[in-house]
Coordinates of C-alpha atoms and ligand atoms in Angstrom, one line a residue:
X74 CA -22.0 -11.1 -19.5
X75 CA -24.1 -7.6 -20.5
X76 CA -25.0 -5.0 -18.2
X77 CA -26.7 -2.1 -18.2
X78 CA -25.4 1.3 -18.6
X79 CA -25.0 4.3 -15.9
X80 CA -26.2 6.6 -18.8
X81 CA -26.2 9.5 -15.7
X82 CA -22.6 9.3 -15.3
X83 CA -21.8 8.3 -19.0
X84 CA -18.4 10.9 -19.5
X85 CA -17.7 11.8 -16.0
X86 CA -14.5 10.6 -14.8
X87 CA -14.9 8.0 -12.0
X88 CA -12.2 7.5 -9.3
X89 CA -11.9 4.1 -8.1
X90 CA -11.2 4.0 -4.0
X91 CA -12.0 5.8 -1.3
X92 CA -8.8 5.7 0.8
X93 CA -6.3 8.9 1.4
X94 CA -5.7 8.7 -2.9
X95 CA -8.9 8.2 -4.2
X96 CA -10.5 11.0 -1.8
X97 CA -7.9 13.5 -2.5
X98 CA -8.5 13.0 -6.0
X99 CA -11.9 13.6 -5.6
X100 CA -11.3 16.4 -3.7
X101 CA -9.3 18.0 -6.3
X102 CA -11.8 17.5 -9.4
X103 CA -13.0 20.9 -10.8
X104 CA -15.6 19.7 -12.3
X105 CA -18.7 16.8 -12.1
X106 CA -17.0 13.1 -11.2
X107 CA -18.0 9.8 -9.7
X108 CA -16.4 8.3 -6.8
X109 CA -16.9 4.4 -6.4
X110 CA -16.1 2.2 -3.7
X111 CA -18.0 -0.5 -1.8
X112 CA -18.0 1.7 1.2
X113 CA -17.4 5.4 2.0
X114 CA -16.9 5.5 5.7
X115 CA -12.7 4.2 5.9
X116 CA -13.8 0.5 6.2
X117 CA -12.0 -1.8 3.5
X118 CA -9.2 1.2 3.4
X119 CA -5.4 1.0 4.4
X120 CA -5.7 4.5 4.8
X121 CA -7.7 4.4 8.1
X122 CA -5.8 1.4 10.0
X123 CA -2.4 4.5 9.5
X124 CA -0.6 4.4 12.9
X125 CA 2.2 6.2 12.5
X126 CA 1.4 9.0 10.2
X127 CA 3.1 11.1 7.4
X128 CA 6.4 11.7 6.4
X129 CA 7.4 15.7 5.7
X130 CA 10.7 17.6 6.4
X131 CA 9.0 20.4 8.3
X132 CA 11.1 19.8 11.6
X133 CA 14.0 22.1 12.3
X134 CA 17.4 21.5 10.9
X135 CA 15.0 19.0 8.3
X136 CA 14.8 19.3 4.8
X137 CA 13.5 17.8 1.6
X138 CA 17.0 17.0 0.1
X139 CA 17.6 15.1 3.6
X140 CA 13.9 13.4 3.3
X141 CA 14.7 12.5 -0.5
X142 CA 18.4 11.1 0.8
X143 CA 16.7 8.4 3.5
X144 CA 14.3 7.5 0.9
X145 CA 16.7 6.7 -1.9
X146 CA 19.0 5.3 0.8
X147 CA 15.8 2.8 1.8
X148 CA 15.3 2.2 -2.0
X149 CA 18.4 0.1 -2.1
X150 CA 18.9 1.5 -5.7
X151 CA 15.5 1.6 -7.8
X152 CA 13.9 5.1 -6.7
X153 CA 13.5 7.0 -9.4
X154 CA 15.4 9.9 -8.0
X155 CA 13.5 13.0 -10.1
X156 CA 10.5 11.4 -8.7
X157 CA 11.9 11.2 -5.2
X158 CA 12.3 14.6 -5.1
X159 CA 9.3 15.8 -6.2
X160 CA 7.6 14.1 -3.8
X161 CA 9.9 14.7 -0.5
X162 CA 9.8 18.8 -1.9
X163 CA 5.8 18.4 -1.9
X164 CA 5.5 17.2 1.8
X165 CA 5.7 20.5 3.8
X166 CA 2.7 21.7 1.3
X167 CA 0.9 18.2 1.7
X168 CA 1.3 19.1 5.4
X169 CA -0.6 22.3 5.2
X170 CA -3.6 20.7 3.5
X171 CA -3.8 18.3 6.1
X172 CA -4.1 21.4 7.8
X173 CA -6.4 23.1 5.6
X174 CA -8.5 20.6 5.7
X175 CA -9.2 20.5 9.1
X176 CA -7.0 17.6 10.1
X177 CA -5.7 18.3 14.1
X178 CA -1.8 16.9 13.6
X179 CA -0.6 17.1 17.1
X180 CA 1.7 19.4 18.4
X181 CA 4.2 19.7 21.1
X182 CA 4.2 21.8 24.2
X183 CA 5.3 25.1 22.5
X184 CA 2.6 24.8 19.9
X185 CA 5.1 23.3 17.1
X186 CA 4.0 20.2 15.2
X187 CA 5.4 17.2 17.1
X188 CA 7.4 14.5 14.9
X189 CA 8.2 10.9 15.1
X190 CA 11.2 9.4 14.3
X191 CA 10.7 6.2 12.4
X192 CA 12.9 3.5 11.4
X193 CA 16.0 4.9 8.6
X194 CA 14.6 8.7 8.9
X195 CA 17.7 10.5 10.1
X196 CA 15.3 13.2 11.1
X197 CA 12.2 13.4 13.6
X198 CA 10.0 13.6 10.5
X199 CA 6.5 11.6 11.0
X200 CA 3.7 14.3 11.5
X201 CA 0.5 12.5 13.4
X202 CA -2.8 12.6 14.7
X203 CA -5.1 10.8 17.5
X204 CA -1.9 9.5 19.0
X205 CA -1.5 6.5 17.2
X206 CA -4.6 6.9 15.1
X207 CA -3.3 9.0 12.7
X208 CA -5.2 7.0 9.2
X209 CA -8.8 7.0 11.2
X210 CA -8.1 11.0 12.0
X211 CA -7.1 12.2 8.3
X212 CA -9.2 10.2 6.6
X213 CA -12.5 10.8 8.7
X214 CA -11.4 15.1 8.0
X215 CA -11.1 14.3 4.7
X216 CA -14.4 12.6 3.9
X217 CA -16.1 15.1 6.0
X218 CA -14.6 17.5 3.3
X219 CA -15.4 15.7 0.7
X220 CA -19.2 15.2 1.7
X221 CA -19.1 19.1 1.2
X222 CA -18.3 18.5 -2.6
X223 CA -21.5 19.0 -4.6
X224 CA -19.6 17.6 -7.8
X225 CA -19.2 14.0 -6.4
X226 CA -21.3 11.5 -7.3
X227 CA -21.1 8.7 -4.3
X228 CA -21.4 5.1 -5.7
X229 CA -21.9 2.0 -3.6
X230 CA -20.0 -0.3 -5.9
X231 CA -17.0 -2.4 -7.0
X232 CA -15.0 -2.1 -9.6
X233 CA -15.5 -5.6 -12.0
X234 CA -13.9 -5.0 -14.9
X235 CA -12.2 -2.0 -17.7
X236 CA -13.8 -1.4 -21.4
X237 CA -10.3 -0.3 -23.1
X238 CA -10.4 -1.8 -26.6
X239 CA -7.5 -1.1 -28.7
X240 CA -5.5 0.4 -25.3
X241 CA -7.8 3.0 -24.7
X242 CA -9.9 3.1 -22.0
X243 CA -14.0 3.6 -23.3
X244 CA -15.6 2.3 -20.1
X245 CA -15.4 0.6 -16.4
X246 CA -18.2 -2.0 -15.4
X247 CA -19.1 -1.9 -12.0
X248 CA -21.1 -4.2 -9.6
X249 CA -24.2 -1.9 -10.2
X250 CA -23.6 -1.2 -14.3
X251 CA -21.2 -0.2 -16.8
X252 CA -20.1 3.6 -16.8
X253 CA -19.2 5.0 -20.4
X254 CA -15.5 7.3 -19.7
X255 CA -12.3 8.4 -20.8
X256 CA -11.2 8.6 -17.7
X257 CA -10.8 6.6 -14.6
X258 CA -8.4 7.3 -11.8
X259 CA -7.3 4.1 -9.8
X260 CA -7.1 4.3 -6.4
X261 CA -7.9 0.9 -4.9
X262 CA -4.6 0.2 -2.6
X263 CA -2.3 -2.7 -2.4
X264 CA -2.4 -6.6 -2.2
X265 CA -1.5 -7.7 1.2
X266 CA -4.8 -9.7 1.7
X267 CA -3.3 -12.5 -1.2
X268 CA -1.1 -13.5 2.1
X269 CA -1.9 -15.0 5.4
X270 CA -0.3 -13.0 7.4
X271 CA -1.1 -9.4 6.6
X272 CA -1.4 -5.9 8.5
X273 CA -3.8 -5.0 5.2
X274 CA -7.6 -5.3 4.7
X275 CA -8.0 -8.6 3.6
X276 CA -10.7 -7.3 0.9
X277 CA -7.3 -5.7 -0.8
X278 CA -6.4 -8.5 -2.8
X279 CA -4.5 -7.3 -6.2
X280 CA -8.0 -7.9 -7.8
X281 CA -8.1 -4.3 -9.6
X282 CA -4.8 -4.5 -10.6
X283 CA -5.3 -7.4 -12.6
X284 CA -8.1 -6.1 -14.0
X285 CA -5.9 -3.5 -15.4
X286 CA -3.7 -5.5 -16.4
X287 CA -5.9 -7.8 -17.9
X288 CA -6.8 -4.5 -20.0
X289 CA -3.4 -4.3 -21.2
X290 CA -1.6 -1.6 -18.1
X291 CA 2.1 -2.6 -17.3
X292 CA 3.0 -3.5 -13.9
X293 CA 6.6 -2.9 -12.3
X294 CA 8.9 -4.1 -9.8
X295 CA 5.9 -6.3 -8.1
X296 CA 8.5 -8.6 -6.3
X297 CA 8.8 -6.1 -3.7
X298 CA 6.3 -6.2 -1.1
X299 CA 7.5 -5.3 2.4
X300 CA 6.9 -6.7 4.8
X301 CA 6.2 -5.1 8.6
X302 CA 8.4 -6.3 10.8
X303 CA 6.0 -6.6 14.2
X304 CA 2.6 -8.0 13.8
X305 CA 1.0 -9.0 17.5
X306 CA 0.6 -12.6 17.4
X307 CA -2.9 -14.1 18.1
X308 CA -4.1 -17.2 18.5
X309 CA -6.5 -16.8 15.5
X310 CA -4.2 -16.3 12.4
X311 CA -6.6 -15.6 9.6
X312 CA -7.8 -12.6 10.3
X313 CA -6.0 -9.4 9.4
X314 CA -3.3 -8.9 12.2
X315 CA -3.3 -5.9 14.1
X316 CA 0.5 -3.6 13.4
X317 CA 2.8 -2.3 16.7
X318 CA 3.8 0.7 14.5
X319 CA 7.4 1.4 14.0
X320 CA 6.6 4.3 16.5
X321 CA 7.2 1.7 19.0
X322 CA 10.3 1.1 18.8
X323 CA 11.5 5.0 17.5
X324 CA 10.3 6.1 21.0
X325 CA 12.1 3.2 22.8
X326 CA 10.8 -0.4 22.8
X327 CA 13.4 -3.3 22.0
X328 CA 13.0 -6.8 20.7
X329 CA 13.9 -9.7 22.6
X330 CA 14.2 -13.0 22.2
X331 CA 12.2 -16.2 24.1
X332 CA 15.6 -15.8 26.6
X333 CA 15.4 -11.8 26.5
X334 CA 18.3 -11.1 24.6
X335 CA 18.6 -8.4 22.1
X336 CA 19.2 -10.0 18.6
X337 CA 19.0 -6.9 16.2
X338 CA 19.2 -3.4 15.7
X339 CA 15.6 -1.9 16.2
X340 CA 15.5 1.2 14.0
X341 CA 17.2 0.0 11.1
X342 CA 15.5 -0.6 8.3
X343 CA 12.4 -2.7 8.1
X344 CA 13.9 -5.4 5.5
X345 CA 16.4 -6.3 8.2
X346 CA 14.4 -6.1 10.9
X347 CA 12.0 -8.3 9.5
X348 CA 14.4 -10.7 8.2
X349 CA 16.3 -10.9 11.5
X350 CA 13.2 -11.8 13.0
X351 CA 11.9 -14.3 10.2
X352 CA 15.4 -16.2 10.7
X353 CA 14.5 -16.9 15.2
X354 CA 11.2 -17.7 14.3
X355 CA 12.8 -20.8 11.5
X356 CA 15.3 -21.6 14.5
X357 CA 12.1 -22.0 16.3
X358 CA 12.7 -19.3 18.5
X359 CA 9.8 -16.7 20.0
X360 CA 10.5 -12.7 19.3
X361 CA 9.1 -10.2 21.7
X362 CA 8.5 -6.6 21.7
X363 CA 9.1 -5.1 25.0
X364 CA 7.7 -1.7 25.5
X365 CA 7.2 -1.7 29.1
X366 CA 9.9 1.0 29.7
X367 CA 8.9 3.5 27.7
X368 CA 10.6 7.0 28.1
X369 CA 8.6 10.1 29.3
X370 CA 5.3 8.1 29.2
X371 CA 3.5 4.6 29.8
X372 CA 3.1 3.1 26.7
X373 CA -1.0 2.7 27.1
X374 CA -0.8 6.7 27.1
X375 CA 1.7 7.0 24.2
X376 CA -0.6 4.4 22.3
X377 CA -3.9 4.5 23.0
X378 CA -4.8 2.6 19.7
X379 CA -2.5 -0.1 20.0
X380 CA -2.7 -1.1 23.8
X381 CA -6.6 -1.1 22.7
X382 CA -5.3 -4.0 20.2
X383 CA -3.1 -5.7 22.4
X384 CA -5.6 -5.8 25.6
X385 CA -7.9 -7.2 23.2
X386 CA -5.9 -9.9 22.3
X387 CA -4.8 -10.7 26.0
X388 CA -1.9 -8.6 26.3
X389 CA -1.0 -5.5 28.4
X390 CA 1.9 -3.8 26.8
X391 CA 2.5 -1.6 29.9
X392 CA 3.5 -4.6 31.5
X393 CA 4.1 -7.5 29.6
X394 CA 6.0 -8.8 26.6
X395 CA 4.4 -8.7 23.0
X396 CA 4.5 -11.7 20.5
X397 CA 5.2 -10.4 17.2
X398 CA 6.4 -11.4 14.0
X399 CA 6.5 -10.1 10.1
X400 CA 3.7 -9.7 8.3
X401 CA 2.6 -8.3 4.5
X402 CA 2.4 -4.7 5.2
X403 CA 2.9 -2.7 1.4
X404 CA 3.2 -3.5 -1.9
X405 CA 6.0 -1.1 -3.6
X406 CA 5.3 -2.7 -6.9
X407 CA 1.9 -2.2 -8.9
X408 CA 0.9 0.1 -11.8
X409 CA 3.5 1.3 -13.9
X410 CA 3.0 5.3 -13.6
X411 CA 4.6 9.1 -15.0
X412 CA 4.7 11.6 -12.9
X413 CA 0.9 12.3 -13.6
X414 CA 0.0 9.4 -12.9
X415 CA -0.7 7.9 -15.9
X416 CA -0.2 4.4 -16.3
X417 CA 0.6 2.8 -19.9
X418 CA -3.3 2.8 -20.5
X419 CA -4.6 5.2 -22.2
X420 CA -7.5 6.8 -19.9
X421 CA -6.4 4.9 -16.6
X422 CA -4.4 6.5 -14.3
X423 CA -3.2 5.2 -10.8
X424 CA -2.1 6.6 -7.1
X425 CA -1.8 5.4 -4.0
X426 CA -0.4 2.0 -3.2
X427 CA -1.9 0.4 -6.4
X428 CA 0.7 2.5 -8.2
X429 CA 4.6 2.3 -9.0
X430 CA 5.8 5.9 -8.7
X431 CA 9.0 5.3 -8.5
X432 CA 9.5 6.7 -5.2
X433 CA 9.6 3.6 -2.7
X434 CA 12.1 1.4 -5.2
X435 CA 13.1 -1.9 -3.2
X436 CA 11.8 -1.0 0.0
X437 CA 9.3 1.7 1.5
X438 CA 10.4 4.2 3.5
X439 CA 8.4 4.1 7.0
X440 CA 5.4 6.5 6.5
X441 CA 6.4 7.8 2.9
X442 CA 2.7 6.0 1.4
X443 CA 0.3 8.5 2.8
X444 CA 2.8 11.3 1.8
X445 CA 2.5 9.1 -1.8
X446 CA -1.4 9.1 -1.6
X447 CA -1.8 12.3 -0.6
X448 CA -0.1 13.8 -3.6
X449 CA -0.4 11.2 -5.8
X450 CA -4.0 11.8 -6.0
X451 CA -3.9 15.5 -6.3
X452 CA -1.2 15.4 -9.5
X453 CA -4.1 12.7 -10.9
X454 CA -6.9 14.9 -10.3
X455 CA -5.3 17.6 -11.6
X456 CA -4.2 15.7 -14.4
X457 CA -7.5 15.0 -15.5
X458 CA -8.9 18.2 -15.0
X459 CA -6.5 19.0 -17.6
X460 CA -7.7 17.0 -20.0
X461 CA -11.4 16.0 -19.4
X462 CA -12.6 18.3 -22.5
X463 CA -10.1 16.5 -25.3
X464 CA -11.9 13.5 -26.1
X465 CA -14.3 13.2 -28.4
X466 CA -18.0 11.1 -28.9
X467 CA -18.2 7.8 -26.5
X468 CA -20.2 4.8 -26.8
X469 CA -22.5 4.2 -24.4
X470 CA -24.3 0.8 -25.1
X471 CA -22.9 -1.7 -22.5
X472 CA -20.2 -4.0 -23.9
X473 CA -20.1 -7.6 -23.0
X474 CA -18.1 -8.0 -19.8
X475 CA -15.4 -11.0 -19.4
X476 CA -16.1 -12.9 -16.3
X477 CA -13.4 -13.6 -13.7
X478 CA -12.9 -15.4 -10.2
X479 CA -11.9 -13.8 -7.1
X480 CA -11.8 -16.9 -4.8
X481 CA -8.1 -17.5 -3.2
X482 CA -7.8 -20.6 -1.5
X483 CA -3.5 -20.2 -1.6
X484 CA -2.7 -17.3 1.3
X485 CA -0.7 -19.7 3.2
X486 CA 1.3 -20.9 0.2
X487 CA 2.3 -17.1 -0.7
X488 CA 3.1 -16.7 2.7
X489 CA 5.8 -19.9 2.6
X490 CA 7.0 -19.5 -1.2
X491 CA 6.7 -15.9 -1.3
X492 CA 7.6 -14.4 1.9
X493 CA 10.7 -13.0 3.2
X494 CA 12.8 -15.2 2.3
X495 CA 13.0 -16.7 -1.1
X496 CA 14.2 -19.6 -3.3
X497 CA 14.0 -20.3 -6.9
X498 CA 12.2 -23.7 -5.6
X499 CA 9.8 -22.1 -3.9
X500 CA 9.0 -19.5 -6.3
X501 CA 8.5 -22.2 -8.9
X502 CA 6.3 -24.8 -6.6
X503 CA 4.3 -21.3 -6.2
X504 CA 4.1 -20.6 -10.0
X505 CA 3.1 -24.1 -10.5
X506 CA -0.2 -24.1 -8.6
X507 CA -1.3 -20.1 -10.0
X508 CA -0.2 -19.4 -13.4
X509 CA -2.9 -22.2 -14.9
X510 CA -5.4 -20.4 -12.9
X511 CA -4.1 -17.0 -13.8
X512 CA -6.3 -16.4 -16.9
X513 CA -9.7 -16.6 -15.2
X514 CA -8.7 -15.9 -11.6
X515 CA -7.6 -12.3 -10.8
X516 CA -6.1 -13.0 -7.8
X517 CA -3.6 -16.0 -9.1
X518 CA -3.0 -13.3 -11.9
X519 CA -1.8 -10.6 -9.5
X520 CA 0.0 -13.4 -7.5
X521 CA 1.2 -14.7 -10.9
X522 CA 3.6 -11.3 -11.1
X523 CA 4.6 -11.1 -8.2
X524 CA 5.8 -14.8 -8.4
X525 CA 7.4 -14.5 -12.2
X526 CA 8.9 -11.3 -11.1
X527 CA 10.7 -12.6 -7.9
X528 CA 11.8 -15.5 -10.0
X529 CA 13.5 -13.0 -12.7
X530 CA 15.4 -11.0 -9.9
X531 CA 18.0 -13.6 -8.6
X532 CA 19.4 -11.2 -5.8
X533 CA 18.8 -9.6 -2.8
X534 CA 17.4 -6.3 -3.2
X535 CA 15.8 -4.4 -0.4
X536 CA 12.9 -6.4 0.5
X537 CA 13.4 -8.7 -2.0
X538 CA 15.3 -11.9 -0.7
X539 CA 16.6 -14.6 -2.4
X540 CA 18.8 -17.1 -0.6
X541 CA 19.7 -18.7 -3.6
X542 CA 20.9 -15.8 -5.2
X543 CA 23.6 -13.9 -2.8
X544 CA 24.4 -10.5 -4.3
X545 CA 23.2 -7.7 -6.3
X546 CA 23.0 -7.4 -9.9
X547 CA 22.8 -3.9 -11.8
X548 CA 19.7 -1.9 -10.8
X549 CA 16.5 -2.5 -13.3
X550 CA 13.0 -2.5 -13.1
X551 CA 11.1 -5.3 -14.1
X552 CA 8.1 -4.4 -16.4
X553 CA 5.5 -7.1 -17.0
X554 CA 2.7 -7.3 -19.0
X555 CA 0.2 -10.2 -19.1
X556 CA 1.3 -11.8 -22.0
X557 CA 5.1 -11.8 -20.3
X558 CA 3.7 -14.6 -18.3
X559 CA 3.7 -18.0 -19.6
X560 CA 0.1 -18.8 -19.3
Ligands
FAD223 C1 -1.9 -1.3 9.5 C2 -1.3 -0.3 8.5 C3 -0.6 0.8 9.0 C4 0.0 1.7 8.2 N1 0.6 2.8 8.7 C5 1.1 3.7 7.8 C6 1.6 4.9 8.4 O1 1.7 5.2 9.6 N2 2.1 5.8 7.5 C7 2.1 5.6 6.1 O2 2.6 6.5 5.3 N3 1.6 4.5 5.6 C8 1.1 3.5 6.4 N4 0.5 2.4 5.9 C9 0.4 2.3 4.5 C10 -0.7 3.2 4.0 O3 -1.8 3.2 4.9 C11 -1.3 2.8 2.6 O4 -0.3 2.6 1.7 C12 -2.1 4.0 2.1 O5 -3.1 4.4 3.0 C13 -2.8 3.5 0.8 O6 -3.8 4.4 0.5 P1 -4.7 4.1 -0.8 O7 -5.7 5.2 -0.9 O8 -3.8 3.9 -2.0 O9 -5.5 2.7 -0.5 P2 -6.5 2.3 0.6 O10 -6.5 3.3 1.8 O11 -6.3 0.9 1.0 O12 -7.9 2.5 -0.1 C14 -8.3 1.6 -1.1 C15 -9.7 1.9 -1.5 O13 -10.0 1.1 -2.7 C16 -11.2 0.4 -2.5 N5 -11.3 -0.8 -3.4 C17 -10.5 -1.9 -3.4 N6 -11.0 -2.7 -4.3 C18 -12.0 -2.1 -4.9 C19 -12.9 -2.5 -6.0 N7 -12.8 -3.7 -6.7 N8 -13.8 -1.6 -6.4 C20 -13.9 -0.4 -5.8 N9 -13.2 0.0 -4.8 C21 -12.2 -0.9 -4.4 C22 -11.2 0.1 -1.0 O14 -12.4 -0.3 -0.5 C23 -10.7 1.4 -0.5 O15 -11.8 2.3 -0.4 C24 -0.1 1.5 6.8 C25 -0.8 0.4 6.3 C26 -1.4 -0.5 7.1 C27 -2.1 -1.7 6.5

């Protein structure tokens, strides 16, 4: 398929997303640059539906070595420990431009920041907004910041497809036309919608990381996806479930059983929890959140956004029990990065959840992806400010554009063979129904790795669970490119 070319943004780099990662790039750009997304007001982003906030040693007796130790300790053994510290010594600073920028963090009564403690933080750490609205807050700041930017260029659009003969990048084609550049800074979040039960937009589907794949990017580690331990359970279970952040249960709440007994240890971390819960509910049994004891406050006052949630969905969490279970909540895997951001594409760089850093390894620290976003998409931006005058003459006639699918009619499958607890049979009944339709279908191809990859780690690894496979091996990533998979 042909389309026509943007010829008034042929050159400018574009920045794909308009979550915390892509808007903080955007916000960093020195100098003309496109920002495309299908909307620009927080729908369709993770970013916004952030309950709990963002993780930053700013507390007292805190400090970035003790932020960088509970995030390597969460890793389970495949953080990329230079990279950890980077980011856990940028989070104070990332702190102050939420500040800068407008963004009211609350505070406590002596004027302080106030901080949450969150599930495997040995500190009060979590700095938040709005209560428990703390995505909506920053990200609403942020674009009205952005707005202010002259040098944006908004486009309405999707991303459909990356012009990067030879390995380097000459071009994106979007819903709306093809866009001549060297340089395009991904920002288009995780994956969570390929399951059926998901905290994430459904629209985020893995779709523009196998277009980058498809282009010839590497993808790591994308058999890790963590899952959040408490989901409220509805009756309607294809919609996007609505999260009783880990907030919950650092301030107090417990999970009980159908009978009321305790069965695990809330606050540690959310691969056991969630596995403790995903083993009653295979006995059969019902799991409960009970917040109606709260310390200092009524939960419907400590969490405005979420008693909204529950009320809607028939509960009152100041006085009754919550149904929850596990649910897809972030994918630690994606776009092989540096420390710039660059992915193995020349031209394409990644941030945000799309992208492997290196800083989550096996299993995401509660709160540590905004942190990610936040920075990840200033060291991008700043990346290609750096380098937006190298490159020499592009082409600008449209190229032909390879059509692809979107269409994924297997969420409840990936939930049973690739949920939180794994089997080699599963994983391969899984493989055998998506890799045929891997080629053309760009969701099968992003489930595809995630599949192959879980099949190649035979142990049980942070979030990563295989029951046949008892034990850890030695720590290694698992690079994939498209051709690794047996199509
Ligand atoms: C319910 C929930 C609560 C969370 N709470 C927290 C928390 O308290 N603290 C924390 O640190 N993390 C939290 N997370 C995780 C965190 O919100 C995300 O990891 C982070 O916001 C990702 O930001 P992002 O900018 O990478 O992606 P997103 O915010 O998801 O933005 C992705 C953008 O890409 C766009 N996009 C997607 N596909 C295309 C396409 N084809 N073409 C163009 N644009 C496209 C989307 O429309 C969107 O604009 C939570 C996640 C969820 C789901």
């Amino acid at each position: 398929m042909q389309g026509h070319t943007l010829s008034r943004y042929a050159g400018l780099p574009v920045i794909i997303g308009a979550g915390l990662a892509g808007l903080m790039a955007a916000l960093e750009m020195d100098g003309p640059c496109v920002l495309l997304a299908p909307s620009f007001t927080g729908e369709g982003t993770s970013s916004t539906l952030a309950q709990g906030g963002m993780a930053a040693a700013v507390g007292p007796g805190d400090s970035p070595a003790n932020h960088a130790k509970d995030t390597l300790q969460a890793g389970a053994g495949l953080c990329d420990p230079a990279i950890v510290q980077r980011i856990t010594e940028a989070g104070p600073s990332a702190v102050e431009t939420l500040l800068r920028l407008g963004v009211p963090l609350a505070r406590d009564e002596n004027g302080q920041l106030a901080l949450h403690l969150e599930a495997a933080h040995s500190h009060n750490r979590i700095v938040f907004a709005g209560g428990d609205r703390s995505g909506q807050v920053i990200l609403q700041h942020i674009l009205q910041q952005a707005r202010r930017k002259a040098n944006i260029h908004w486009l309405q659009a999707t991303l459909e497809g990356f012009h990067a003969p030879d390995g380097v990048l000459q071009g994106i084609w979007s819903s709306v036309g093809f866009i001549p550049t060297r340089h395009c800074i991904l920002a288009s979040g995780g994956c969570g919608g390929l399951y059926q039960h998901t905290t994430s937009p459904l629209s985020n589907r893995g779709v523009t990381l196998a277009l980058a794949a498809w282009a010839g990017a590497t993808v790591r580690d994308m058999e890790f996806t963590q899952f959040h331990p408490t989901a409220l359970v509805t009756p309607d279970q294809t919609n996007r479930l609505s999260l009783i952040s880990e907030a919950v249960r650092g301030t107090g709440a417990v999970l009980r059983l159908d009978d009321g007994h305790r069965f695990t240890e809330e606050l540690a971390p959310r691969d056991v929890v969630s596995r403790a819960i995903a083993a009653q509910l295979r006995e059969g049994r019902t799991v409960f959140l009970d917040g109606r004891s709260l310390p200092d406050a009524p939960f419907s006052t400590r969490f405005p956004g979420i008693t909204q949630a529950c009320r809607k969905a028939g509960f009152d969490p100041d006085t009754q029990l919550l149904p929850v279970q596990p649910a897809m909540h972030y994918h630690m895997g994606g776009l092989k990065v540096d420390q710039t951001g660059r992915t193995t594409l020349k031209g394409l760089w990644a941030c945000g959840e799309v992208a492997c850093t290196g800083l989550h390894g096996a299993n995401r620290l509660a709160s540590n992806s905004l942190l990610e976003a936040l920075v990840g998409g200033q060291w991008a931006g700043q990346d290609v400010n750096a380098h937006r005058d190298a490159a020499g003459p592009l082409n600008t006639t449209a190229p032909e554009r390879p059509t692809f699918t979107t269409d994924w009619p297997f969420r409840a499958e990936m939930q049973q063979h690739l949920g939180i607890l794994r089997t080699r049979t599963e994983l391969e009944n899984f493989l055998e129904r998506a890799l045929p339709q891997a080629r053309q279908n760009l969701c099968a191809l992003t489930a595809s790795f995630i599949g192959w990859a879980a099949l190649n780690r035979p142990e049980q690894r942070g979030a990563h669970w295989r029951e046949d496979a008892p034990g850890l091996q030695s720590p290694r990533h698992l690079d994939l490119q498209m051709n690794d998979l047996p199509l």
